[in-house]
Amino acid sequence: MKAGTTRGGSRAAVAAAGLVSALAAGCAGPSEAPMTDTPGEAVAGLTEAERGRFLLGRALFERLATPEEGLGPLFNGDRCSTCHDQPAAGGGGTRVRVLKATGMAEGRCTLLESVGGDNIQLRATPLLLAAGLGPEDVPPEATATALLVAPPLFGLGLLEAVSESELARRADPGDADGDGISGRMARFADGRVARFGRKGDAATVADFVESALRFELGFTTEGHPREEARNGVPVPAAADPAPDPEMDAATMALLIAYVRLLAPPAPEAPASAEAADSIARGGRLFDEVGCARCHVSSLTTGTASESALSRRRIRAYTDLLLHDLGGAVGDVCTPRAAPGEYRTAPLWGLRYRELFLHDGSAATLEAAIGAHRGEAEAVTRAFQGLSPNRAALLLRFLSRL
Amino acid sequence: MSGGALRRKRAGPAVGIAVVLAACGAGADPAPVARVGDWVLTQERLADLLVLAQPLPLDSGSVGALVDQWVSMAALAQRTAAGTDLNGPEATEASLWLERREALLDAERRARLGEAVRISPEQARAEFHADTLRLLAHVLRRAGAFTSDAERDLQRRTAQGILDDLVAGGSWAAAVDRSEDVETRTSSGLLGLLRVDELPSRLREAAARLEPGQVSSVVESPQGYHILYRPRFEEVAELYPRLLADRRLEAADAEADRRVGDSLGVRIAAGGAGWVRALARGSGERAVLREPPAGWDGGALGVDVVARHVLALPDDARARLGGASDDAAVAFLERLAVRQARLEGAVRGGIAADGGALDDLTGMHRADVEAWRAALSDGATPFSRQAVDRYMERLVARRISLRPVPALLRRWLLEPLVWGVDATARDNAAASARRLISAAARREGS
């Protein structure tokens, strides 16, 4: 009996301790994720090992790749920062655009895998050119093409750490609330949520990085050790001097760590109390008009392997869901997203963008808002119905993000 | 800045050598690695740059070169922002002082010895085939003692790829474009006209086997992976006689220098050897010399001339001079004295440096200035602290190539500024970088 009492007491003590700890955690609540005034920096609060991995990953990100190392034979850029360098390494870019091509037949989307895939590589290494082969062509089977600008990578680790339940809470695929805005979680066949990419193209930062390595730089990886075919035809072995896989898992892990740990850019600090007030009023208009229904101002991260990313409130202005923006901005498709469907783009760091929308087709924020149709039609009209002064306040708010 | 020692440049004295400042403030932030004006390079920042620069070897030479470049570019940015004209006469004189002296000495030497070493085309061809002096070029892919195995393997494979391209009929020019030897890349990879035994041991055997027109296999040396090329005479028919003449001129000049030295009766000041060693070690101001370092009948070698020459020496040569024997230090001063006497004689004799060569030098300086300005105006307010930060990041990422500021121009730029480098802090930053890399690797392995 004595022993049983002891065991019972022990269990009670453990349970009580767990409760206290859960309460403590609940009381603490998520803290604001630190943002940076210096784009390209790591999130604050990393351990020495995490910071070392971030910096080594950045060195790789900036490094000029060569065919001997694994570049090509087909590729779009010879280093990651060829495309992701505005305003700093890890940012977006407009200098190089990625050509996508997809097919649509009987309402079904195809990524044209048999004729080279949806990513059209526009450059070829000297060895491939010497073999009489050049960059890829858009296959005749394509029914749509798009020239895309590289998105900024800031804050991706925090977005990855947002829990699925947090996203699900905001999804309304059937527009149950009747506000005209649905929003759905795109999922891969294995059930993972496709939260990255313009059209929900990747579930994790690791997937995103691996795709970029394969399709933009032409590296084979341990997960995908076969070289990309040129419009579906294998490239000659003589044009591909590096042994496969061209990037090992440890090296790729450094790149992934770098991208995961890039800090989100902080909004520009207002120069005066008056400026702060007008920005705050612009922020309220952003909510009132309805922009914030998709570009939600706050998400909370769950548990991540790095404490710097865990239980943080983030100001990314996205719900990471797919929305139908209408035919006007529609182009290529994916198996998970129709031509007019796009994942809500994060708006943090907007002040560093020179062109807007996925294809850089909007030169101003006003033009970008005006291009939002489909589910966003009513919101766009509401913005366009604002008085010039109020519209200017809203745009000012956005241009400081 | 406990324990650190910042060297501060003083305006005023012609030599203007750094002095040691006492450390200050216990318990403050770690000492900055370098300071120029109110801009500092912190230990943390340097450690970050060193990790970002991987696979840069983390030896003191590489780390020191990176710090020196920060100091140079910070000075260049601050002086430019303050309105200094880098193409103005003072800056140009500082930048080209040594080269202009060399151009005048070259003119004097050619006037004195030129006929004796003139090479006819027949002599050049005969000498080429006699094979005592070989003209060699190389392509280098760098790998040092601290290079990781993966990186070393990549560099070896890259070198092999370059060689495969050559064997498949690729051009030597295309191969040299991929060389990482900055000094030879702009001159077709040429190492010069050499006796085979003048090459480092690992290259010697490969070089000895080469026939004209042949390339070596990939050869490993402490610098990395080389491919040697021995051009055919037809490829170097114009260059070879000039290089041969230069080589003979050099030999004749050394002999003539000895004779001039004997006839001048150069006297080295008592304590001169110790003084020049101290100068080379960067502590010259503490050594006082009560007379010119060297003198001869009718002339003397100025302190400033010696100081400029010492400052302009490559780092490794300056370090050797700092630890040289008395005899070697005296020989150094004697050689400078003879050159000074020859220069003065040339001026008296109305000899002038070749105008074309001087124009080339001025053009080279202007091109440097243009490149520095462009590098410090990219993506940030021009010549701001942020511009220097961005420049350093682009440099370590190898997005731009290193364009060092000549030592004498650097000294001139720094003259009105308070500046310093703390060697202890620099070593601490390198240690931090090693720790970050090791910690990252441990995490990877776990």
PDB file of N, CA, C and O in Angstrom, chain B residues 57-85:
ATOM      1  N   PRO B  57      41.047  30.490 -46.541  1.00  0.00           N
ATOM      2  CA  PRO B  57      41.841  29.951 -45.430  1.00  0.00           C
ATOM      3  C   PRO B  57      41.838  30.933 -44.261  1.00  0.00           C
ATOM      4  O   PRO B  57      41.948  32.134 -44.473  1.00  0.00           O
ATOM      5  N   LEU B  58      41.708  30.423 -43.051  1.00  0.00           N
ATOM      6  CA  LEU B  58      41.648  31.313 -41.886  1.00  0.00           C
ATOM      7  C   LEU B  58      43.030  31.500 -41.273  1.00  0.00           C
ATOM      8  O   LEU B  58      43.183  31.530 -40.066  1.00  0.00           O
ATOM      9  N   ASP B  59      44.033  31.623 -42.113  1.00  0.00           N
ATOM     10  CA  ASP B  59      45.373  31.897 -41.585  1.00  0.00           C
ATOM     11  C   ASP B  59      45.536  33.405 -41.414  1.00  0.00           C
ATOM     12  O   ASP B  59      44.735  34.195 -41.909  1.00  0.00           O
ATOM     13  N   SER B  60      46.603  33.774 -40.703  1.00  0.00           N
ATOM     14  CA  SER B  60      46.742  35.191 -40.361  1.00  0.00           C
ATOM     15  C   SER B  60      46.935  36.054 -41.604  1.00  0.00           C
ATOM     16  O   SER B  60      46.478  37.195 -41.647  1.00  0.00           O
ATOM     17  N   GLY B  61      47.563  35.506 -42.628  1.00  0.00           N
ATOM     18  CA  GLY B  61      47.789  36.294 -43.841  1.00  0.00           C
ATOM     19  C   GLY B  61      46.480  36.657 -44.522  1.00  0.00           C
ATOM     20  O   GLY B  61      46.244  37.824 -44.861  1.00  0.00           O
ATOM     21  N   SER B  62      45.605  35.678 -44.683  1.00  0.00           N
ATOM     22  CA  SER B  62      44.329  35.930 -45.360  1.00  0.00           C
ATOM     23  C   SER B  62      43.445  36.850 -44.527  1.00  0.00           C
ATOM     24  O   SER B  62      42.804  37.761 -45.043  1.00  0.00           O
ATOM     25  N   VAL B  63      43.413  36.595 -43.226  1.00  0.00           N
ATOM     26  CA  VAL B  63      42.578  37.417 -42.347  1.00  0.00           C
ATOM     27  C   VAL B  63      43.115  38.849 -42.334  1.00  0.00           C
ATOM     28  O   VAL B  63      42.360  39.821 -42.440  1.00  0.00           O
ATOM     29  N   GLY B  64      44.437  38.971 -42.235  1.00  0.00           N
ATOM     30  CA  GLY B  64      45.061  40.300 -42.231  1.00  0.00           C
ATOM     31  C   GLY B  64      44.771  41.046 -43.522  1.00  0.00           C
ATOM     32  O   GLY B  64      44.496  42.252 -43.500  1.00  0.00           O
ATOM     33  N   ALA B  65      44.801  40.340 -44.648  1.00  0.00           N
ATOM     34  CA  ALA B  65      44.544  40.997 -45.934  1.00  0.00           C
ATOM     35  C   ALA B  65      43.113  41.528 -45.989  1.00  0.00           C
ATOM     36  O   ALA B  65      42.858  42.617 -46.512  1.00  0.00           O
ATOM     37  N   LEU B  66      42.199  40.763 -45.409  1.00  0.00           N
ATOM     38  CA  LEU B  66      40.793  41.198 -45.406  1.00  0.00           C
ATOM     39  C   LEU B  66      40.634  42.451 -44.531  1.00  0.00           C
ATOM     40  O   LEU B  66      39.946  43.402 -44.904  1.00  0.00           O
ATOM     41  N   VAL B  67      41.274  42.438 -43.385  1.00  0.00           N
ATOM     42  CA  VAL B  67      41.197  43.596 -42.490  1.00  0.00           C
ATOM     43  C   VAL B  67      41.845  44.812 -43.156  1.00  0.00           C
ATOM     44  O   VAL B  67      41.300  45.924 -43.129  1.00  0.00           O
ATOM     45  N   ASP B  68      42.993  44.598 -43.773  1.00  0.00           N
ATOM     46  CA  ASP B  68      43.673  45.709 -44.457  1.00  0.00           C
ATOM     47  C   ASP B  68      42.776  46.310 -45.537  1.00  0.00           C
ATOM     48  O   ASP B  68      42.754  47.523 -45.741  1.00  0.00           O
ATOM     49  N   GLN B  69      42.067  45.444 -46.232  1.00  0.00           N
ATOM     50  CA  GLN B  69      41.205  45.958 -47.295  1.00  0.00           C
ATOM     51  C   GLN B  69      40.062  46.784 -46.704  1.00  0.00           C
ATOM     52  O   GLN B  69      39.678  47.800 -47.259  1.00  0.00           O
ATOM     53  N   TRP B  70      39.550  46.340 -45.550  1.00  0.00           N
ATOM     54  CA  TRP B  70      38.506  47.143 -44.895  1.00  0.00           C
ATOM     55  C   TRP B  70      39.064  48.517 -44.533  1.00  0.00           C
ATOM     56  O   TRP B  70      38.428  49.550 -44.779  1.00  0.00           O
ATOM     57  N   VAL B  71      40.254  48.526 -43.955  1.00  0.00           N
ATOM     58  CA  VAL B  71      40.871  49.801 -43.553  1.00  0.00           C
ATOM     59  C   VAL B  71      41.061  50.685 -44.787  1.00  0.00           C
ATOM     60  O   VAL B  71      40.711  51.881 -44.784  1.00  0.00           O
ATOM     61  N   SER B  72      41.585  50.115 -45.847  1.00  0.00           N
ATOM     62  CA  SER B  72      41.839  50.894 -47.063  1.00  0.00           C
ATOM     63  C   SER B  72      40.551  51.472 -47.621  1.00  0.00           C
ATOM     64  O   SER B  72      40.485  52.647 -47.987  1.00  0.00           O
ATOM     65  N   MET B  73      39.527  50.631 -47.713  1.00  0.00           N
ATOM     66  CA  MET B  73      38.293  51.097 -48.329  1.00  0.00           C
ATOM     67  C   MET B  73      37.556  52.080 -47.421  1.00  0.00           C
ATOM     68  O   MET B  73      36.904  52.999 -47.909  1.00  0.00           O
ATOM     69  N   ALA B  74      37.671  51.889 -46.115  1.00  0.00           N
ATOM     70  CA  ALA B  74      37.052  52.851 -45.198  1.00  0.00           C
ATOM     71  C   ALA B  74      37.737  54.213 -45.354  1.00  0.00           C
ATOM     72  O   ALA B  74      37.072  55.261 -45.399  1.00  0.00           O
ATOM     73  N   ALA B  75      39.062  54.198 -45.459  1.00  0.00           N
ATOM     74  CA  ALA B  75      39.791  55.458 -45.636  1.00  0.00           C
ATOM     75  C   ALA B  75      39.441  56.082 -46.980  1.00  0.00           C
ATOM     76  O   ALA B  75      39.203  57.294 -47.084  1.00  0.00           O
ATOM     77  N   LEU B  76      39.408  55.258 -47.991  1.00  0.00           N
ATOM     78  CA  LEU B  76      39.096  55.757 -49.324  1.00  0.00           C
ATOM     79  C   LEU B  76      37.692  56.378 -49.358  1.00  0.00           C
ATOM     80  O   LEU B  76      37.483  57.448 -49.930  1.00  0.00           O
ATOM     81  N   ALA B  77      36.739  55.708 -48.692  1.00  0.00           N
ATOM     82  CA  ALA B  77      35.369  56.219 -48.673  1.00  0.00           C
ATOM     83  C   ALA B  77      35.308  57.544 -47.910  1.00  0.00           C
ATOM     84  O   ALA B  77      34.694  58.509 -48.370  1.00  0.00           O
ATOM     85  N   GLN B  78      35.958  57.589 -46.752  1.00  0.00           N
ATOM     86  CA  GLN B  78      35.877  58.806 -45.944  1.00  0.00           C
ATOM     87  C   GLN B  78      36.555  59.981 -46.645  1.00  0.00           C
ATOM     88  O   GLN B  78      36.042  61.098 -46.644  1.00  0.00           O
ATOM     89  N   ARG B  79      37.703  59.714 -47.239  1.00  0.00           N
ATOM     90  CA  ARG B  79      38.405  60.825 -47.922  1.00  0.00           C
ATOM     91  C   ARG B  79      37.616  61.291 -49.146  1.00  0.00           C
ATOM     92  O   ARG B  79      37.534  62.486 -49.424  1.00  0.00           O
ATOM     93  N   THR B  80      37.038  60.350 -49.880  1.00  0.00           N
ATOM     94  CA  THR B  80      36.269  60.733 -51.064  1.00  0.00           C
ATOM     95  C   THR B  80      35.030  61.524 -50.653  1.00  0.00           C
ATOM     96  O   THR B  80      34.700  62.537 -51.261  1.00  0.00           O
ATOM     97  N   ALA B  81      34.353  61.029 -49.603  1.00  0.00           N
ATOM     98  CA  ALA B  81      33.156  61.747 -49.129  1.00  0.00           C
ATOM     99  C   ALA B  81      33.516  63.157 -48.672  1.00  0.00           C
ATOM    100  O   ALA B  81      32.698  64.071 -48.757  1.00  0.00           O
ATOM    101  N   ALA B  82      34.753  63.334 -48.207  1.00  0.00           N
ATOM    102  CA  ALA B  82      35.178  64.658 -47.738  1.00  0.00           C
ATOM    103  C   ALA B  82      35.685  65.526 -48.883  1.00  0.00           C
ATOM    104  O   ALA B  82      36.158  66.640 -48.659  1.00  0.00           O
ATOM    105  N   GLY B  83      35.619  65.019 -50.097  1.00  0.00           N
ATOM    106  CA  GLY B  83      35.961  65.857 -51.252  1.00  0.00           C
ATOM    107  C   GLY B  83      37.346  65.640 -51.828  1.00  0.00           C
ATOM    108  O   GLY B  83      37.758  66.364 -52.734  1.00  0.00           O
ATOM    109  N   THR B  84      38.093  64.689 -51.323  1.00  0.00           N
ATOM    110  CA  THR B  84      39.430  64.441 -51.870  1.00  0.00           C
ATOM    111  C   THR B  84      39.329  63.907 -53.297  1.00  0.00           C
ATOM    112  O   THR B  84      38.534  63.014 -53.569  1.00  0.00           O
ATOM    113  N   ASP B  85      40.126  64.460 -54.171  1.00  0.00           N
ATOM    114  CA  ASP B  85      40.150  63.998 -55.557  1.00  0.00           C
ATOM    115  C   ASP B  85      41.207  62.900 -55.696  1.00  0.00           C
ATOM    116  O   ASP B  85      42.400  63.165 -55.630  1.00  0.00           O
TER     117      ASP B  85
END
